[in-house]
Coordinates of C-alpha atoms (C1' of nucleotides) in Angstrom, one line a residue:
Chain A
X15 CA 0.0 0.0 0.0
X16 CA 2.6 2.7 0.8
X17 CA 4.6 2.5 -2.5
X18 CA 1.2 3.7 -3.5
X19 CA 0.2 6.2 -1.3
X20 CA 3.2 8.6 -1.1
X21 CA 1.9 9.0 -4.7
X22 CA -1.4 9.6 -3.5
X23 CA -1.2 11.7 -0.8
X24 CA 1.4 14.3 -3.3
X25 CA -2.0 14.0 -5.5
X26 CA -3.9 14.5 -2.5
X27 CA -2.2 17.7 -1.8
X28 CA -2.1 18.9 -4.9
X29 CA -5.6 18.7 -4.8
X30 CA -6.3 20.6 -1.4
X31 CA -4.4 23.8 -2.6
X32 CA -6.6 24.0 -5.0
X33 CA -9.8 23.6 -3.7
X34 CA -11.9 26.4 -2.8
X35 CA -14.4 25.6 0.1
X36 CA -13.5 23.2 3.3
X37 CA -15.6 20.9 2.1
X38 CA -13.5 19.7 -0.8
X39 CA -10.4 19.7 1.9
X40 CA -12.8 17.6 4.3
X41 CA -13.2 15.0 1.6
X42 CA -9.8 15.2 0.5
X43 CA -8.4 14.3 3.6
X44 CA -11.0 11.4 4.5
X45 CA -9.9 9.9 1.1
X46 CA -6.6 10.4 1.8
X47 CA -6.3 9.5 5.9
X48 CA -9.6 7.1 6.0
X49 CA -7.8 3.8 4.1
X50 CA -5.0 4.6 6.9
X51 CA -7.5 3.9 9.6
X52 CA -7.9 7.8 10.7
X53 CA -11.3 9.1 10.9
X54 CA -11.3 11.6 13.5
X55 CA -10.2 15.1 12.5
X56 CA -9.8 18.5 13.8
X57 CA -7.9 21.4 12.2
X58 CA -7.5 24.6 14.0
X59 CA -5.2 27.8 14.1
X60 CA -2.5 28.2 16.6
X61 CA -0.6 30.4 18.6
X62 CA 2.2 29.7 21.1
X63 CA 2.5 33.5 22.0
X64 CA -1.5 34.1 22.6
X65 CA -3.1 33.5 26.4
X66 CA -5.1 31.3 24.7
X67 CA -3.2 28.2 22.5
X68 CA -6.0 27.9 20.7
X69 CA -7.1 31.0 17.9
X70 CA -9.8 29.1 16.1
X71 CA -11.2 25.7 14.5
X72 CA -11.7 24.6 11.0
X73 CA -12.5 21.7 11.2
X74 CA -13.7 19.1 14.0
X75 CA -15.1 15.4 13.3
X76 CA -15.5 12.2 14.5
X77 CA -16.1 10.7 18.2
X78 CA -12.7 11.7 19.6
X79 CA -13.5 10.9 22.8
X80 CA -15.0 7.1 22.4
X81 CA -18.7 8.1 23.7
X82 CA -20.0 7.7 20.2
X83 CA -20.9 11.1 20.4
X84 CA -19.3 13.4 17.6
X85 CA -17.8 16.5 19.3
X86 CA -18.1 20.1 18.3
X87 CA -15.5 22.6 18.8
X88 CA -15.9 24.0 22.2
X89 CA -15.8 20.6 23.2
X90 CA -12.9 19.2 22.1
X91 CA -10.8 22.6 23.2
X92 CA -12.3 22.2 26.7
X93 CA -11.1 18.1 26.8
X94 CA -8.6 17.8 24.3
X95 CA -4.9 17.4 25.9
X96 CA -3.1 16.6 23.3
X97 CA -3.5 20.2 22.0
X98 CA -1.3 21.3 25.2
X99 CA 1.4 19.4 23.7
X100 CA 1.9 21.2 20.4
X101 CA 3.7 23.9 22.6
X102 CA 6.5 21.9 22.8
X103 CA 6.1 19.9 19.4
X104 CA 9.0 20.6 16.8
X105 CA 7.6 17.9 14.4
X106 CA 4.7 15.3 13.9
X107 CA 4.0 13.1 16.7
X108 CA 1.8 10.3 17.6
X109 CA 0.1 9.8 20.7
X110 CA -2.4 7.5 22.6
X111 CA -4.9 7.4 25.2
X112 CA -4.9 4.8 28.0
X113 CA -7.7 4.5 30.1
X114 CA -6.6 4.4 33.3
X115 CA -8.2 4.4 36.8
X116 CA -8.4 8.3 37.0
X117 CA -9.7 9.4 34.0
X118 CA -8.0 9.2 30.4
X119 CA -4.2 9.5 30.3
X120 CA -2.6 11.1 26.7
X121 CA 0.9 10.1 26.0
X122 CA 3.6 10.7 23.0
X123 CA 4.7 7.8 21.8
X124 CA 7.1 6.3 18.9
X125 CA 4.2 4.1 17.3
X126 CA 1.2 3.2 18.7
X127 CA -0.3 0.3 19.1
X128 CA -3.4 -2.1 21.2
X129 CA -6.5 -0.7 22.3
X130 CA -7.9 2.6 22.3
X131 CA -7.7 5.6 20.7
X132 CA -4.6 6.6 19.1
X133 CA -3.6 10.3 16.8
X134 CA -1.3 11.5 15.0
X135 CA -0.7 15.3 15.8
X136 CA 0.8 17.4 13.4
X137 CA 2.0 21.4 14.4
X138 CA 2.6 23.6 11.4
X139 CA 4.7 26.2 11.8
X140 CA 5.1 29.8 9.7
X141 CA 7.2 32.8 9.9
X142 CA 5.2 33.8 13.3
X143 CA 6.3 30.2 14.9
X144 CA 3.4 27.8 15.4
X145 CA 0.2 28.9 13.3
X146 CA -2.0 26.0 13.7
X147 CA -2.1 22.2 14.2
X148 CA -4.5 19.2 12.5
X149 CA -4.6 16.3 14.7
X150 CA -5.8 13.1 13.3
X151 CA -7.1 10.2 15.4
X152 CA -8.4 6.5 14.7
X153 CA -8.7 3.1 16.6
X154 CA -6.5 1.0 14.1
X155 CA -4.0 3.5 12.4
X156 CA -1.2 3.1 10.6
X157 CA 1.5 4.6 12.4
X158 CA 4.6 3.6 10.1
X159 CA 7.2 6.5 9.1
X160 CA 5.8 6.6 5.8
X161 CA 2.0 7.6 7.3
X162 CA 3.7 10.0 9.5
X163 CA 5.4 11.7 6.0
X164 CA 2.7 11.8 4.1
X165 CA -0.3 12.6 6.5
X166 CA 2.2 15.6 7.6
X167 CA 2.5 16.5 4.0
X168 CA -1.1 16.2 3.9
X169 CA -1.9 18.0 7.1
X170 CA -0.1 21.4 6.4
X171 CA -1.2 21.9 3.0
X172 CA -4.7 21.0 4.4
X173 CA -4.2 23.8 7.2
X174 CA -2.5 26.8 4.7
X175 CA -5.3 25.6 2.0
X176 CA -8.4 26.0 5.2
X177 CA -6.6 29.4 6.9
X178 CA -6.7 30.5 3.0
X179 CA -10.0 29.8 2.4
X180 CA -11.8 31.0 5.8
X181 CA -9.4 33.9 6.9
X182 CA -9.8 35.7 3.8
X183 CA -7.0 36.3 1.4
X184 CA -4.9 38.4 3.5
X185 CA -6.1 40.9 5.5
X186 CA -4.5 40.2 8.8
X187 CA -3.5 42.0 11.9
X188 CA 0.1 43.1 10.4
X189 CA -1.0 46.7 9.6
X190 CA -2.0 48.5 12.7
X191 CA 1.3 50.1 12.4
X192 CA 2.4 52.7 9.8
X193 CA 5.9 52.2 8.1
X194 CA 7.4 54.4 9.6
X195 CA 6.6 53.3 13.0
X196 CA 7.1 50.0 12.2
X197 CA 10.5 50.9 10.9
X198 CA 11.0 52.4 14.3
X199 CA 9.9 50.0 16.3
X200 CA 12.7 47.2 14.3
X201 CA 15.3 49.5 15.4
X202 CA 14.2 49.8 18.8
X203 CA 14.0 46.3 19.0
X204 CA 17.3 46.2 17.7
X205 CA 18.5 47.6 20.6
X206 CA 19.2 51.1 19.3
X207 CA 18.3 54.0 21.3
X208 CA 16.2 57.2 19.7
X209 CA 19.4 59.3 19.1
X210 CA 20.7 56.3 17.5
X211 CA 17.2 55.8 15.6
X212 CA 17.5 59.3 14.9
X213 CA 21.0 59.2 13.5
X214 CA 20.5 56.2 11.6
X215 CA 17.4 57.1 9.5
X216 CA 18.1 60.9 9.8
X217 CA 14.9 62.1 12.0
X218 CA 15.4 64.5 15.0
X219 CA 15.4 63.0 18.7
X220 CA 12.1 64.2 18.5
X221 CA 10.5 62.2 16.4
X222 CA 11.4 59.2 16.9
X223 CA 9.9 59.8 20.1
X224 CA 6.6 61.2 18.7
X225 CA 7.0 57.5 16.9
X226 CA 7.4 55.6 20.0
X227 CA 4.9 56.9 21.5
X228 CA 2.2 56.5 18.9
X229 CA 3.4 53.5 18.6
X230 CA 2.6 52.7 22.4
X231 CA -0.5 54.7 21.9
X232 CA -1.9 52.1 18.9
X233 CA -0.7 49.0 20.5
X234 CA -2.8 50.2 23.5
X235 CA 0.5 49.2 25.7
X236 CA 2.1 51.2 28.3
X237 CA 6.0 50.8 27.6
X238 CA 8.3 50.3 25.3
X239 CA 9.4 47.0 26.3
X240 CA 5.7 46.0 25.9
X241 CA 5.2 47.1 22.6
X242 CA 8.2 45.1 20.9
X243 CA 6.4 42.1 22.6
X244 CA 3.1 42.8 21.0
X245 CA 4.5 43.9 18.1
X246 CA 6.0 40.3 17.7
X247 CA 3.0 38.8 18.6
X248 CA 1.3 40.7 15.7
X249 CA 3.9 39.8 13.3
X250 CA 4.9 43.6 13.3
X251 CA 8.5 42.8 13.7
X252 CA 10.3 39.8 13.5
X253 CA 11.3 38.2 16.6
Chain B
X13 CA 8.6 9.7 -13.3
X14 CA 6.5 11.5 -11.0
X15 CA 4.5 8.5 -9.8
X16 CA 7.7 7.0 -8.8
X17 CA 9.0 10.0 -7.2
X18 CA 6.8 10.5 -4.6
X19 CA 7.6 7.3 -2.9
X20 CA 11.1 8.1 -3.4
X21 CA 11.1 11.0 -2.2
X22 CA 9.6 9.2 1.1
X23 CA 12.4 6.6 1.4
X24 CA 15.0 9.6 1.2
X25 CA 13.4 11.4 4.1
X26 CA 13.3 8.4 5.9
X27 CA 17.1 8.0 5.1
X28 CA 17.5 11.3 5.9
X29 CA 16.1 11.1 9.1
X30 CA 18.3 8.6 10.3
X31 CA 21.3 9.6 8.9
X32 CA 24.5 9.8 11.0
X33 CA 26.7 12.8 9.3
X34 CA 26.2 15.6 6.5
X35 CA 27.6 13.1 3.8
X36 CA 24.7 10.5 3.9
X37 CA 22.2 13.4 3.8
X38 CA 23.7 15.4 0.5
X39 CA 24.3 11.9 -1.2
X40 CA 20.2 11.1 -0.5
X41 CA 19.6 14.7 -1.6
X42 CA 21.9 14.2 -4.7
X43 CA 20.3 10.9 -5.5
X44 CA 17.1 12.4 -5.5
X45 CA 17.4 16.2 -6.7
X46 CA 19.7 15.0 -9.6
X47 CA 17.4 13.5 -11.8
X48 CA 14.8 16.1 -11.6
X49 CA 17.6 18.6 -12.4
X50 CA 19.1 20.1 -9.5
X51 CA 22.5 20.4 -9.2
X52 CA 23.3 23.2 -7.2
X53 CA 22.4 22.9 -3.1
X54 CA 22.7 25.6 -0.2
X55 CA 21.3 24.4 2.9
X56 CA 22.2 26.7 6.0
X57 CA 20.0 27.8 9.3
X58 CA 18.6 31.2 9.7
X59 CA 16.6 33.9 11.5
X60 CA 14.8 36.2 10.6
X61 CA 15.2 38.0 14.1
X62 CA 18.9 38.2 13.5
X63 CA 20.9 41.5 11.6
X64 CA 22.6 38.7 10.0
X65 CA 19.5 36.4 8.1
X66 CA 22.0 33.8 7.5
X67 CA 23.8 32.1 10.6
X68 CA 25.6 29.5 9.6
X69 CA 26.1 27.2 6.0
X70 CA 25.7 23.3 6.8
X71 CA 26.4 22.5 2.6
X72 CA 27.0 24.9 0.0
X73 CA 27.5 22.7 -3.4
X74 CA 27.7 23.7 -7.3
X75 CA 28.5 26.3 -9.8
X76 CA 25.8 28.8 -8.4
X77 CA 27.2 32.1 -10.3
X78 CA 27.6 30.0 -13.6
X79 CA 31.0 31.2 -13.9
X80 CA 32.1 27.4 -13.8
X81 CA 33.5 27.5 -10.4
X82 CA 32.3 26.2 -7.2
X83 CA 31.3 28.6 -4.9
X84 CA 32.1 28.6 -0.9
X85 CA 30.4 30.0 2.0
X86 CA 31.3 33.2 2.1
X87 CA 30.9 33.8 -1.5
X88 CA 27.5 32.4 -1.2
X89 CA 26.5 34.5 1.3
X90 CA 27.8 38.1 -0.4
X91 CA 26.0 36.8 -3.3
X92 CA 22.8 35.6 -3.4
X93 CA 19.8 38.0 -3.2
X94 CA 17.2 35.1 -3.3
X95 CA 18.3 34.0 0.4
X96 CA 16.9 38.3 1.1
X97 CA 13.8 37.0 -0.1
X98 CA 13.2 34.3 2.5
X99 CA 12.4 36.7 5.4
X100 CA 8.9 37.2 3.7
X101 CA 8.6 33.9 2.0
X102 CA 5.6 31.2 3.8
X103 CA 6.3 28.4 1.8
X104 CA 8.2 26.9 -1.0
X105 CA 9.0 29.2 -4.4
X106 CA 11.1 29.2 -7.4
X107 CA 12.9 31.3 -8.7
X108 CA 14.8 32.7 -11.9
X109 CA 18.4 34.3 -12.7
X110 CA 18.0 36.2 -15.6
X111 CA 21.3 38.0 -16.7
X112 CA 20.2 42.2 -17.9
X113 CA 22.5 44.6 -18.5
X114 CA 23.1 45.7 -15.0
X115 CA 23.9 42.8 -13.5
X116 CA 22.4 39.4 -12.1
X117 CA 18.4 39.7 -11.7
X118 CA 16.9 37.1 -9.5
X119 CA 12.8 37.1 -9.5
X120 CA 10.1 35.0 -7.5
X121 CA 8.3 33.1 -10.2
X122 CA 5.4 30.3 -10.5
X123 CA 7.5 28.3 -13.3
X124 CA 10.7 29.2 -14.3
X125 CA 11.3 27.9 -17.8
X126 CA 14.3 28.5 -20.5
X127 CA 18.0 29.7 -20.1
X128 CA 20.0 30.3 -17.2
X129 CA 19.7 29.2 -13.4
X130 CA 15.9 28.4 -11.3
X131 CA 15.9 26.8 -8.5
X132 CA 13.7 26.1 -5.3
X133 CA 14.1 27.7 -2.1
X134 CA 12.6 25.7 0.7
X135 CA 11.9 28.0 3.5
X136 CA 12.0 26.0 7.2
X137 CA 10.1 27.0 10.0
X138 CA 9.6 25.7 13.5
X139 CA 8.7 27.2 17.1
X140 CA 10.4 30.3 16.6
X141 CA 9.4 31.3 13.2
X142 CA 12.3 30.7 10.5
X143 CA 14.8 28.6 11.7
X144 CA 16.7 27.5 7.9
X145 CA 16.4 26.9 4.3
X146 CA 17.5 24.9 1.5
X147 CA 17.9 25.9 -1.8
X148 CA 18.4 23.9 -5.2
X149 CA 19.3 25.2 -8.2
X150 CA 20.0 24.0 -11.7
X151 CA 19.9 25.2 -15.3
X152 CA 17.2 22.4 -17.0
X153 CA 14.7 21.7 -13.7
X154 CA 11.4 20.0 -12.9
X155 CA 9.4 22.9 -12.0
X156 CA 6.6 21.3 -11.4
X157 CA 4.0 21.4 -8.1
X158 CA 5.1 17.8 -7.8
X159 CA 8.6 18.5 -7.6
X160 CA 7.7 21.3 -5.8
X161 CA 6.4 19.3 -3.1
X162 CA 8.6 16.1 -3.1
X163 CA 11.6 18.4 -2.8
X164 CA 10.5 20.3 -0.1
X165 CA 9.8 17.4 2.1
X166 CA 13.0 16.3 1.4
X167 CA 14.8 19.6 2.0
X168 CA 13.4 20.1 5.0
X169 CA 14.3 16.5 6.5
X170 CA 17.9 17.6 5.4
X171 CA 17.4 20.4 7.4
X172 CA 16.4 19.0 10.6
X173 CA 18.9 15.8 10.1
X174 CA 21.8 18.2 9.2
X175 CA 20.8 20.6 12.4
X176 CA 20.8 17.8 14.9
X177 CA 24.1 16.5 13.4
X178 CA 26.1 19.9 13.5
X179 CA 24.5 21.4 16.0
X180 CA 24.5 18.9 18.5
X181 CA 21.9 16.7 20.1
X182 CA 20.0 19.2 22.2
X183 CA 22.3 22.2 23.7
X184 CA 21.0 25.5 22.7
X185 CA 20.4 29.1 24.1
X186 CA 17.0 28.4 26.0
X187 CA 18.9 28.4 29.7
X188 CA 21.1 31.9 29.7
X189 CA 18.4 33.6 32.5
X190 CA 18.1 32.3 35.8
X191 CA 14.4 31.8 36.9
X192 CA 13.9 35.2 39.1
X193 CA 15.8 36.7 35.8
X194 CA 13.0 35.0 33.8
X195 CA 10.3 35.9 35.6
X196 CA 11.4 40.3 36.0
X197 CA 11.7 39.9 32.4
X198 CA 8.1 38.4 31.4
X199 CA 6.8 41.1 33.8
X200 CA 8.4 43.9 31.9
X201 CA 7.5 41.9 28.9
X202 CA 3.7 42.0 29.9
X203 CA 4.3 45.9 30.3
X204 CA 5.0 46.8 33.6
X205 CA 7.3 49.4 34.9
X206 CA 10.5 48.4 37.9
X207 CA 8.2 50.0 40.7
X208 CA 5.3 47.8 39.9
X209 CA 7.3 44.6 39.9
X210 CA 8.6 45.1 42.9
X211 CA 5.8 45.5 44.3
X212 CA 4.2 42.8 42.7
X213 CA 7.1 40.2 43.3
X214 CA 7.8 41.5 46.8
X215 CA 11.4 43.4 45.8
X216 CA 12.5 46.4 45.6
X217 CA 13.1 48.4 43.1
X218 CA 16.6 48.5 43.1
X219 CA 16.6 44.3 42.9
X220 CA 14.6 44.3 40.2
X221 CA 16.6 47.4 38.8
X222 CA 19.9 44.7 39.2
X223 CA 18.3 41.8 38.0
X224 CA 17.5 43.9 34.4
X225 CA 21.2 45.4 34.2
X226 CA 22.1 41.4 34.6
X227 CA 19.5 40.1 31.9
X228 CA 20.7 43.0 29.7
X229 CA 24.7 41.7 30.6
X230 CA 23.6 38.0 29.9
X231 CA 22.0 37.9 26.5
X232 CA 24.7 40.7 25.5
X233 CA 22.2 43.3 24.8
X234 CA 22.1 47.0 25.0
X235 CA 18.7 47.5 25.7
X236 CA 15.2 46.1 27.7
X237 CA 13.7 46.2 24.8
X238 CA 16.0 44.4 22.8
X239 CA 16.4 42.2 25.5
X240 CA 12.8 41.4 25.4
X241 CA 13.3 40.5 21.9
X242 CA 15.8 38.2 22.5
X243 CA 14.3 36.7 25.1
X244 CA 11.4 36.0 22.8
X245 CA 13.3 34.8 20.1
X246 CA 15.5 32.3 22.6
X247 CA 12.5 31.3 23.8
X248 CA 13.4 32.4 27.0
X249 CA 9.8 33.8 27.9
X250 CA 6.6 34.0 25.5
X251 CA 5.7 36.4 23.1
Chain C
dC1 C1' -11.5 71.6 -1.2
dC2 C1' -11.5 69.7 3.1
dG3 C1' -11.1 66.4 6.7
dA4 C1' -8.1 62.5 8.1
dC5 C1' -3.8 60.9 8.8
dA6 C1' 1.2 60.1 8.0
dA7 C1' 5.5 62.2 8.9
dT8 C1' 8.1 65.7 10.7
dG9 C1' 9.8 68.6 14.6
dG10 C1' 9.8 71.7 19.0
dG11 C1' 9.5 73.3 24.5
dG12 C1' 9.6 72.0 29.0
dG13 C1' 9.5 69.2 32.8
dA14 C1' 8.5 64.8 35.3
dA15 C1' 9.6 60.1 35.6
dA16 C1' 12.0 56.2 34.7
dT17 C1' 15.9 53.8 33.4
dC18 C1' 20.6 52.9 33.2
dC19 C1' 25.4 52.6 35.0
dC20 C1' 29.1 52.1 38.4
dT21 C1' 30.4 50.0 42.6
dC22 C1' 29.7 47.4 46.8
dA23 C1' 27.7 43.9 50.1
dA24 C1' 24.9 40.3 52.5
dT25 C1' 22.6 35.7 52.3
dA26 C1' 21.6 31.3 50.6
dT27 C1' 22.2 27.3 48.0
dC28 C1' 24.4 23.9 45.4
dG29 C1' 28.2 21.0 43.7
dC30 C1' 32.6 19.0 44.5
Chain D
dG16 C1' 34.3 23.7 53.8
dC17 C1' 35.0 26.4 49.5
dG18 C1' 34.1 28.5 45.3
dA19 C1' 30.4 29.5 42.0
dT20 C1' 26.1 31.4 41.4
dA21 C1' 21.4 33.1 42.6
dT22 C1' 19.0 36.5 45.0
dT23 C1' 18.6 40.3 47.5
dG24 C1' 19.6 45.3 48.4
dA25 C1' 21.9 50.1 48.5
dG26 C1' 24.3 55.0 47.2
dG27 C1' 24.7 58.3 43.8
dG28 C1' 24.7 60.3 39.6
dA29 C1' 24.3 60.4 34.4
dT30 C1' 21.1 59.3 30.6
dT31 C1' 17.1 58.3 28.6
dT32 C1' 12.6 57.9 28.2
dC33 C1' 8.1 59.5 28.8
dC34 C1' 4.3 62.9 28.8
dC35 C1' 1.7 67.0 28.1
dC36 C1' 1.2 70.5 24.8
dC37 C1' 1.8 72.5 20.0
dA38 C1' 2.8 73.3 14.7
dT39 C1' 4.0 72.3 9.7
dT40 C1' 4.0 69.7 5.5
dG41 C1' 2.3 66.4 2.4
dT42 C1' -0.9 62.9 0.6
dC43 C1' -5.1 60.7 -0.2
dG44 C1' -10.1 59.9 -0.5
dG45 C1' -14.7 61.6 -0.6

DNA sequence: CCGACAATGGGGGAAATCCCTCAATATCGC
DNA sequence: GCGATATTGAGGGATTTCCCCCATTGTCGG
């Protein structure tokens, strides 16, 4: 089967960047995960710097918690642990749940295997750090190497091909700040001080202040220190 | 060729992964680059929160001027615009040298077609945004979405093998700040001022005053605010 | 053309940070 | 126990940032 499928999931993908409602990624990835034995999904955005991990779900299916009950969103943030883990994920991972006297216990594991519920979680990562995360669970998976490459594969492109589609094409938070400011703001995280801002892009003291301080003012943040952290949270300025 | 390269390109990340030093990994990529046309590689880790993008070269192969010479690290690095592109790239692109008049012109394209040097640059992220790339290059390519996506796989299993080779198995920068350090710097992080962090962590002023001059000393910085960027970026508290 | 806003700069003064040095505990590893 | 390091605190002064006000120029959309 898996001299086939690397084949198929590359079509798979292909597929998913193309398509232009979830829907069509929904089916996509059934097709693609389902003859693996994964039929439990959920696909959400991300964010390691937020108070909250979790920004917002795509995507949520199947009975992830073995009640026969499919879950809806709120749900499945509210009991979901494996989410927790992403924080500390640098690459696919599969996990399982053990039933044990008190309550359900998630691990990471190399491969699983036996009873029970097992996943494979997938972080994706952008420019920003981690973005989002699809997680895909199943009774009887395939948890080879090979799965692991391919439903990764098939994960991101699912995730950039769902943020496309429901976040709109691009308007995003990265342009609460003028360019100027912004341009500021780099330096300042640079660690150069306003006469040196000044110098270096040929303002007055003045202004650069006037900068920082609008800066502060539209960031709704009280110091400077602050506002380079939310600035890197918005993606204003690299971290 | 294509429906055979997928599943190659699987068995070389798989390779990849448990690859013991750089050769192994540049003869997999070799092997499996070469007949789609690539024979130029740069792979090298990165950031975009650094003044220098590029930190350090792992492999640097191939006539990448087309002057007929091989090129080294250095050279690579004065060189190459495309690598300037990367700090605003999200995912895998190609790209074109067309020689003009005045000088060497590099573009982002969709397919790069007919004489002179394409290539793919593979952008890697992970927790902290951009963390590497990998480019290929050749002069007669497979620019296809199916290369596209094969090769990326691919380059960024070379990545992550290559990383944990050179860099060592787990060492890096995420333990410079003590925990007291740690903790006056996600306060001033979240925005507040000396006074108020003394207050709220039962110091005084002046303690807290010392423990900033020490973060500042420690992660080499001149500034709080660059030391909250830092921070950030060495994962030493959250964005 | 006119309001909105980016970008520039200034005056004056209060507040905060930064820098140097020095010193006392406390804890941990060897 | 002894050195290394964390954590705490201080004196005193130099810089720097921050905050309130204000004004000018330019650009862009309605």
């Amino acid at each position: 089967m898996s001299a086939v499928a690397a084949e198929v999931a590359v079509r798979s993908v292909l597929a998913i960047e193309d398509a232009e409602d979830l829907a069509a990624i929904e089916s996509e990835v059934r097709a693609f995960a389902g003859p693996l034995g994964y039929d439990r999904f959920v696909l959400f955005s991300a964010s390691a710097a937020q108070d909250e991990v979790l920004q917002s779900i795509y995507w949520v299916e199947g009975d992830w918690f073995g009640d026969g009950e499919s879950v809806d969103a709120e749900t499945y943030i509210r009991r979901c642990p494996v989410t927790r883990h992403i924080l500390e994920a640098h690459e696919p991972f599969f996990w399982t749940k053990t039933v044990g006297d008190n309550g359900d216990l998630y691990r990471i594991v190399r491969a699983p295997r036996g009873r029970g519920i097992h996943g494979l979680q997938v972080p994706i990562f952008g420019p920003l750090g981690l973005e989002g995360a699809m997680s895909l669970g199943g009774e009887q998976i395939d948890a080879s190497a090979h799965a692991r490459l391919t439903l990764g594969l098939v994960a991101v492109s699912a995730f950039l091909a769902a943020r496309r589609i429901l976040e709109g094409p691009a308007g995003d938070a990265a342009g609460k700040l003028s360019g100027r400011e912004r341009q500021v703001l780099a330096w300042t995280a640079a660690g150069r001080r306003q006469v040196e801002i000044a110098a270096t892009l040929g303002l007055s003291e003045r202004t650069v202040e006037n900068h920082l301080r609008r800066i502060r003012k539209r960031l709704g943040v009280a110091t400077t220190a602050q506002a380079i952290r939310v600035a890197i949270r918005n993606g204003e300025i690299a971290a």
